[in-house]
């Protein structure tokens, strides 16, 4: 990342942090005052030398303190207050910067997470979860580390140059010029190393995301890894990702580590100039001895902190690379906007209408074309078709995970784009093939859609989903932990809990996205019994590969290549002898699989 990009990222960060302006100003003011106190003792040392050498003719004597003893006592009192002031403002700037770092990193993480939640599903389908976690966690922590110490260091280096430079030019313009000669070289070196290190640290951040993705994917797929005895292969892949991160860091460290030795030599040049030229001037009487002492001490105070530029720039570059990733995530446009639309008119009957709906995924080009379907309130619509035909896309469009590119979807005659997302999604209960349970108890997962539900409602939902018997058999009943993603439960148990979760929400529209395709026959039968109970008075949209589960649907729509090619009841479609009938014969054993047009 170039210096221009780094400072552009800093400007973007300051714009984001405008609500923290008072805290930033207060912390910066304390850093400045602390540094002014910090350089004052060197000046007092020079003044003390002046008192010892010139006594009644010293600078302090002109302020009304005639005896050398009085002057020394005055300097002692000043020293005490200066050290006390330095300590006080060091405490204050550390408190202010560290609290600011904590507050800003917490708000950044919260804002990025909340923004990510509002992004459409296409964003998550194009990004790895590991990269997103690295951005929200590791990148935010990297910025926190810079605010903890780097921001104060940058301010204090600038204050040192200005304040010490002013003292130098007051005491001896010639020596000031000599002492400041290395500074352009130091600054040039800082920007040179920044320009070299910037892209390297951007690469480091990318490698962190790759490593996080690898860890996240492997831990999520640990059962598959074990079943294929691929532990050694996955360990090697992780080692390669880890080594790539180490190598990226090594390249960045090699550049940043070269900075201090180069700058040290530049500092030596400035110090030797002050030491020798100032000493000659003091010997000739052209420079006060006390002033010479001040200049010698302040030269180190001026130039030595500049070596810290290496670490400061290191922190700055890492932080700005992270900041760019964080703010880029925050700047990702929200495609499916919730502009506070109207609520569904109560009571929601549940009529669903797709009118000329078309949608194409940007990467694959797949989707649906000109879909016209109407599901009367309280009816059941079954969608069947080959994988990738567009069935699940219709469900995603109904839930506004994506917005259709043309056409309109209506619920009870109200276009869903005019509805608030909360009102829309509260009216729909989704039970998908890939059940996701959150870490917590059985109770927590059933009540996920209605956290305020009482136990009687939770138990009733579990009974309706035919999950209550196995819940009672669990060691702690409803309070039994399900583990991460529900790993402590069987697939059938997870599916029944998912159905119970949807039922407790009591939605007027229930969507089953291949909810029985990955369960055993007993669980399928249980779910079918549950659906028979809950289907009355509720609109149900089912996606199914097992045609035996949808024979009682009010209407079946066959989707092929993004279009509805057949519609009717089970009996009507069999009589038509088209795609549906051919697939039915395959599943009932009357036709070879290779002849089935839906497979």
Coordinates of C-alpha atoms in Angstrom, one line a residue, residues 159-483:
X159 CA 5.8 17.7 19.0
X160 CA 9.5 16.9 19.7
X161 CA 10.6 18.2 16.3
X162 CA 8.7 21.4 16.6
X163 CA 9.3 22.2 20.2
X164 CA 13.0 21.3 20.3
X165 CA 13.5 23.0 16.9
X166 CA 12.1 26.2 18.3
X167 CA 14.6 26.1 21.3
X168 CA 17.4 25.4 18.9
X169 CA 16.7 28.4 16.7
X170 CA 16.4 30.6 19.7
X171 CA 19.7 29.6 21.1
X172 CA 21.8 29.1 17.9
X173 CA 20.4 29.2 14.4
X174 CA 23.6 27.8 13.0
X175 CA 23.6 24.7 15.3
X176 CA 19.9 24.3 14.6
X177 CA 20.6 24.0 10.9
X178 CA 23.3 21.5 11.6
X179 CA 21.2 19.4 14.0
X180 CA 18.2 19.4 11.6
X181 CA 20.3 18.4 8.6
X182 CA 19.7 14.6 9.1
X183 CA 15.9 15.1 9.5
X184 CA 15.1 15.3 5.8
X185 CA 17.1 12.0 5.3
X186 CA 15.2 10.5 8.2
X187 CA 11.8 11.5 6.9
X188 CA 12.7 10.4 3.3
X189 CA 13.8 7.1 4.8
X190 CA 10.6 6.8 6.7
X191 CA 8.5 7.3 3.5
X192 CA 10.8 5.1 1.5
X193 CA 10.4 2.2 3.9
X194 CA 6.7 2.9 4.1
X195 CA 6.4 2.7 0.4
X196 CA 8.3 -0.6 0.4
X197 CA 6.5 -2.1 3.4
X198 CA 2.9 -1.0 2.5
X199 CA 2.2 -3.7 -0.1
X200 CA 4.0 -6.3 2.0
X201 CA 1.7 -5.6 5.0
X202 CA -1.4 -5.7 2.7
X203 CA -0.2 -9.1 1.7
X204 CA 0.2 -10.1 5.3
X205 CA -3.4 -9.2 6.0
X206 CA -4.6 -11.3 3.0
X207 CA -2.5 -14.3 4.3
X208 CA -4.2 -13.9 7.7
X209 CA -7.6 -14.2 6.0
X210 CA -6.4 -17.3 4.1
X211 CA -5.1 -18.9 7.2
X212 CA -8.4 -18.1 9.1
X213 CA -10.4 -19.6 6.2
X214 CA -8.4 -22.8 6.2
X215 CA -8.8 -23.2 10.0
X216 CA -12.5 -22.4 9.9
X217 CA -13.2 -24.8 7.0
X218 CA -11.1 -27.6 8.5
X219 CA -12.7 -27.4 11.9
X220 CA -16.2 -27.3 10.4
X221 CA -15.4 -30.3 8.2
X222 CA -13.5 -32.3 10.8
X223 CA -15.9 -35.3 10.4
X224 CA -15.2 -35.5 6.7
X225 CA -11.4 -35.2 7.2
X226 CA -11.5 -38.0 9.7
X227 CA -13.7 -40.3 7.5
X228 CA -11.3 -39.9 4.6
X229 CA -8.2 -40.2 6.9
X230 CA -7.1 -36.9 5.4
X231 CA -5.6 -35.5 8.7
X232 CA -2.0 -35.5 7.4
X233 CA -3.0 -33.9 4.1
X234 CA -5.0 -31.2 5.8
X235 CA -2.3 -30.6 8.3
X236 CA 0.1 -30.1 5.4
X237 CA -2.3 -27.6 3.7
X238 CA -2.5 -25.7 7.0
X239 CA 1.2 -25.7 7.3
X240 CA 1.5 -24.3 3.8
X241 CA -1.0 -21.5 4.6
X242 CA 0.8 -20.8 7.9
X243 CA 4.2 -20.8 6.1
X244 CA 2.8 -18.4 3.5
X245 CA 1.8 -16.1 6.4
X246 CA 5.3 -16.4 8.0
X247 CA 6.9 -15.7 4.7
X248 CA 4.8 -12.6 4.1
X249 CA 5.7 -11.3 7.6
X250 CA 9.3 -12.2 7.0
X251 CA 9.4 -10.0 3.9
X252 CA 7.8 -7.1 5.7
X253 CA 10.1 -7.5 8.7
X254 CA 13.2 -7.5 6.6
X255 CA 12.3 -4.1 5.2
X256 CA 11.2 -2.5 8.5
X257 CA 14.2 -3.9 10.4
X258 CA 16.6 -2.1 8.0
X259 CA 15.2 1.3 9.0
X260 CA 16.8 1.7 12.5
X261 CA 20.4 1.1 11.5
X262 CA 20.1 3.6 8.6
X263 CA 18.5 6.2 10.8
X264 CA 21.0 5.6 13.6
X265 CA 23.8 6.8 11.4
X266 CA 21.9 9.9 10.3
X267 CA 21.3 10.7 14.0
X268 CA 25.0 10.3 14.7
X269 CA 25.8 12.9 12.0
X270 CA 23.5 15.4 13.6
X271 CA 24.7 14.8 17.1
X272 CA 28.4 15.1 16.1
X273 CA 27.7 18.4 14.4
X274 CA 26.1 19.8 17.5
X275 CA 28.7 18.3 19.8
X276 CA 31.8 19.6 17.9
X277 CA 30.6 22.9 16.4
X278 CA 28.7 23.9 19.6
X279 CA 31.8 23.0 21.7
X280 CA 34.0 25.1 19.5
X281 CA 31.6 28.1 19.8
X282 CA 31.4 27.7 23.6
X283 CA 35.2 27.6 23.8
X284 CA 35.4 30.8 21.9
X285 CA 32.7 32.5 24.0
X286 CA 30.3 32.7 21.1
X287 CA 27.9 30.4 22.9
X288 CA 26.8 30.3 26.6
X289 CA 28.0 27.1 28.3
X290 CA 24.5 26.4 29.7
X291 CA 23.1 26.9 26.2
X292 CA 25.7 24.4 24.9
X293 CA 24.6 21.9 27.5
X294 CA 20.9 22.4 26.5
X295 CA 21.8 21.9 22.8
X296 CA 23.8 18.7 23.4
X297 CA 21.1 17.1 25.5
X298 CA 18.3 18.3 23.2
X299 CA 20.0 17.0 20.1
X300 CA 19.6 13.5 21.4
X301 CA 16.1 14.3 22.5
X302 CA 15.4 15.7 19.0
X303 CA 16.9 12.9 16.9
X304 CA 16.7 9.7 18.9
X305 CA 12.9 9.5 19.0
X306 CA 13.0 9.5 15.2
X307 CA 14.4 6.0 15.4
X308 CA 10.9 5.1 16.8
X309 CA 9.5 6.0 13.4
X310 CA 10.4 2.5 12.3
X311 CA 8.1 0.9 14.9
X312 CA 5.5 3.6 14.5
X313 CA 5.4 3.2 10.7
X314 CA 5.3 -0.6 11.1
X315 CA 2.2 -0.2 13.4
X316 CA 0.8 2.5 11.1
X317 CA 1.1 0.4 7.9
X318 CA -0.3 -2.7 9.5
X319 CA -3.2 -0.6 11.0
X320 CA -4.0 1.1 7.7
X321 CA -3.9 -2.1 5.7
X322 CA -6.4 -3.5 8.2
X323 CA -8.4 -0.2 8.2
X324 CA -8.8 -0.4 4.4
X325 CA -10.2 -3.9 4.7
X326 CA -12.6 -2.9 7.5
X327 CA -13.9 0.2 5.8
X328 CA -14.1 -1.6 2.4
X329 CA -16.5 -4.1 4.1
X330 CA -18.5 -1.2 5.6
X331 CA -18.6 0.4 2.2
X332 CA -20.0 -2.7 0.5
X333 CA -23.3 -1.6 -0.9
X334 CA -26.5 -3.1 0.4
X335 CA -28.3 -4.6 -2.6
X336 CA -31.5 -5.7 -0.7
X337 CA -32.4 -2.5 1.1
X338 CA -34.9 -2.3 4.0
X339 CA -36.0 1.3 3.9
X340 CA -38.6 0.9 6.6
X341 CA -41.4 -0.2 4.4
X342 CA -45.0 -0.9 5.5
X343 CA -46.0 -4.0 7.5
X344 CA -48.2 -6.8 6.1
X345 CA -51.8 -6.1 6.8
X346 CA -53.0 -8.3 9.7
X347 CA -54.2 -10.9 9.8
X348 CA -51.9 -12.3 7.2
X349 CA -53.8 -14.8 5.0
X350 CA -50.6 -16.1 3.3
X351 CA -51.5 -15.9 -0.4
X352 CA -48.2 -15.9 -2.4
X353 CA -47.9 -14.7 -6.0
X354 CA -45.0 -14.8 -8.4
X355 CA -45.8 -12.5 -11.3
X356 CA -43.3 -12.6 -14.2
X357 CA -40.3 -13.0 -11.8
X358 CA -36.9 -13.3 -13.3
X359 CA -33.5 -13.4 -11.7
X360 CA -29.9 -14.3 -12.7
X361 CA -26.9 -14.9 -10.5
X362 CA -24.1 -12.6 -11.6
X363 CA -21.4 -15.2 -11.6
X364 CA -23.1 -18.4 -13.0
X365 CA -25.8 -16.8 -15.0
X366 CA -28.3 -19.4 -13.6
X367 CA -31.6 -18.4 -12.1
X368 CA -35.3 -18.2 -13.0
X369 CA -37.1 -16.7 -16.0
X370 CA -40.6 -15.2 -16.2
X371 CA -42.1 -17.3 -13.3
X372 CA -45.8 -17.0 -12.8
X373 CA -47.2 -18.9 -9.8
X374 CA -50.0 -18.3 -7.4
X375 CA -50.4 -20.1 -4.1
X376 CA -53.8 -19.4 -2.6
X377 CA -53.9 -18.8 1.2
X378 CA -53.9 -22.1 3.1
X379 CA -52.8 -24.2 0.1
X380 CA -49.7 -26.3 -0.5
X381 CA -47.5 -25.8 -3.5
X382 CA -44.7 -28.3 -4.2
X383 CA -41.7 -27.4 -6.4
X384 CA -39.9 -30.2 -8.1
X385 CA -37.1 -30.3 -10.6
X386 CA -33.4 -31.2 -11.1
X387 CA -30.7 -29.7 -9.0
X388 CA -29.9 -26.2 -10.2
X389 CA -33.3 -25.8 -11.9
X390 CA -34.2 -22.7 -9.9
X391 CA -36.4 -24.1 -7.1
X392 CA -34.4 -22.7 -4.1
X393 CA -33.9 -19.4 -6.0
X394 CA -37.6 -18.8 -5.8
X395 CA -37.5 -19.3 -2.0
X396 CA -34.5 -16.9 -1.7
X397 CA -36.5 -14.3 -3.7
X398 CA -39.6 -14.8 -1.6
X399 CA -37.5 -14.2 1.6
X400 CA -35.7 -11.3 -0.2
X401 CA -32.2 -12.9 0.2
X402 CA -32.0 -11.5 -3.3
X403 CA -34.2 -9.1 -5.2
X404 CA -35.7 -10.1 -8.5
X405 CA -34.4 -8.3 -11.5
X406 CA -37.9 -8.1 -13.1
X407 CA -41.4 -9.0 -12.1
X408 CA -43.0 -8.9 -8.7
X409 CA -43.7 -11.1 -5.7
X410 CA -46.7 -10.4 -3.6
X411 CA -48.1 -11.6 -0.3
X412 CA -51.8 -11.0 0.1
X413 CA -51.6 -8.7 -2.8
X414 CA -48.8 -6.5 -1.3
X415 CA -45.5 -6.3 -3.2
X416 CA -42.8 -7.6 -0.9
X417 CA -40.4 -4.8 -2.0
X418 CA -42.7 -2.4 -0.3
X419 CA -42.7 -4.4 3.0
X420 CA -40.2 -4.0 5.8
X421 CA -37.9 -7.0 6.0
X422 CA -39.0 -7.7 9.6
X423 CA -42.6 -7.8 8.6
X424 CA -41.9 -10.0 5.5
X425 CA -39.6 -12.5 7.2
X426 CA -41.8 -12.8 10.4
X427 CA -44.5 -14.1 8.1
X428 CA -42.4 -16.9 6.7
X429 CA -41.0 -19.9 8.5
X430 CA -38.1 -21.6 6.8
X431 CA -37.0 -25.2 7.3
X432 CA -34.1 -26.1 5.1
X433 CA -32.2 -29.2 4.2
X434 CA -29.0 -27.8 5.8
X435 CA -30.2 -27.3 9.4
X436 CA -28.2 -24.8 11.4
X437 CA -28.5 -25.0 15.2
X438 CA -26.8 -22.4 17.4
X439 CA -24.6 -23.4 20.3
X440 CA -26.8 -23.4 23.3
X441 CA -29.6 -25.5 24.7
X442 CA -32.5 -27.3 22.9
X443 CA -34.8 -24.7 24.5
X444 CA -32.7 -21.8 23.1
X445 CA -32.8 -23.2 19.6
X446 CA -36.6 -23.9 19.5
X447 CA -37.3 -20.4 20.9
X448 CA -34.8 -18.7 18.5
X449 CA -37.6 -17.0 16.5
X450 CA -39.6 -16.2 19.7
X451 CA -37.2 -15.7 22.6
X452 CA -40.1 -14.6 24.8
X453 CA -42.1 -17.8 24.4
X454 CA -43.0 -19.6 27.5
X455 CA -42.3 -23.3 28.2
X456 CA -45.8 -24.4 27.3
X457 CA -45.5 -23.0 23.8
X458 CA -42.0 -24.5 23.4
X459 CA -43.3 -27.9 24.4
X460 CA -46.3 -27.7 22.1
X461 CA -44.1 -26.8 19.1
X462 CA -41.8 -29.7 20.0
X463 CA -44.8 -32.1 20.2
X464 CA -46.2 -30.9 16.9
X465 CA -42.8 -31.5 15.3
X466 CA -42.7 -34.9 16.9
X467 CA -39.5 -33.9 18.7
X468 CA -40.8 -34.0 22.3
X469 CA -40.2 -37.7 22.8
X470 CA -36.5 -37.6 22.1
X471 CA -36.1 -34.3 23.9
X472 CA -37.5 -35.9 27.1
X473 CA -35.0 -38.7 26.7
X474 CA -32.0 -36.2 26.6
X475 CA -30.0 -35.9 29.9
X476 CA -31.2 -32.4 30.6
X477 CA -34.4 -32.3 28.5
X478 CA -34.9 -28.9 27.0
X479 CA -31.8 -27.6 28.8
X480 CA -29.5 -30.1 27.1
X481 CA -26.7 -28.3 25.2
X482 CA -26.8 -29.1 21.5
X483 CA -23.1 -28.3 20.8

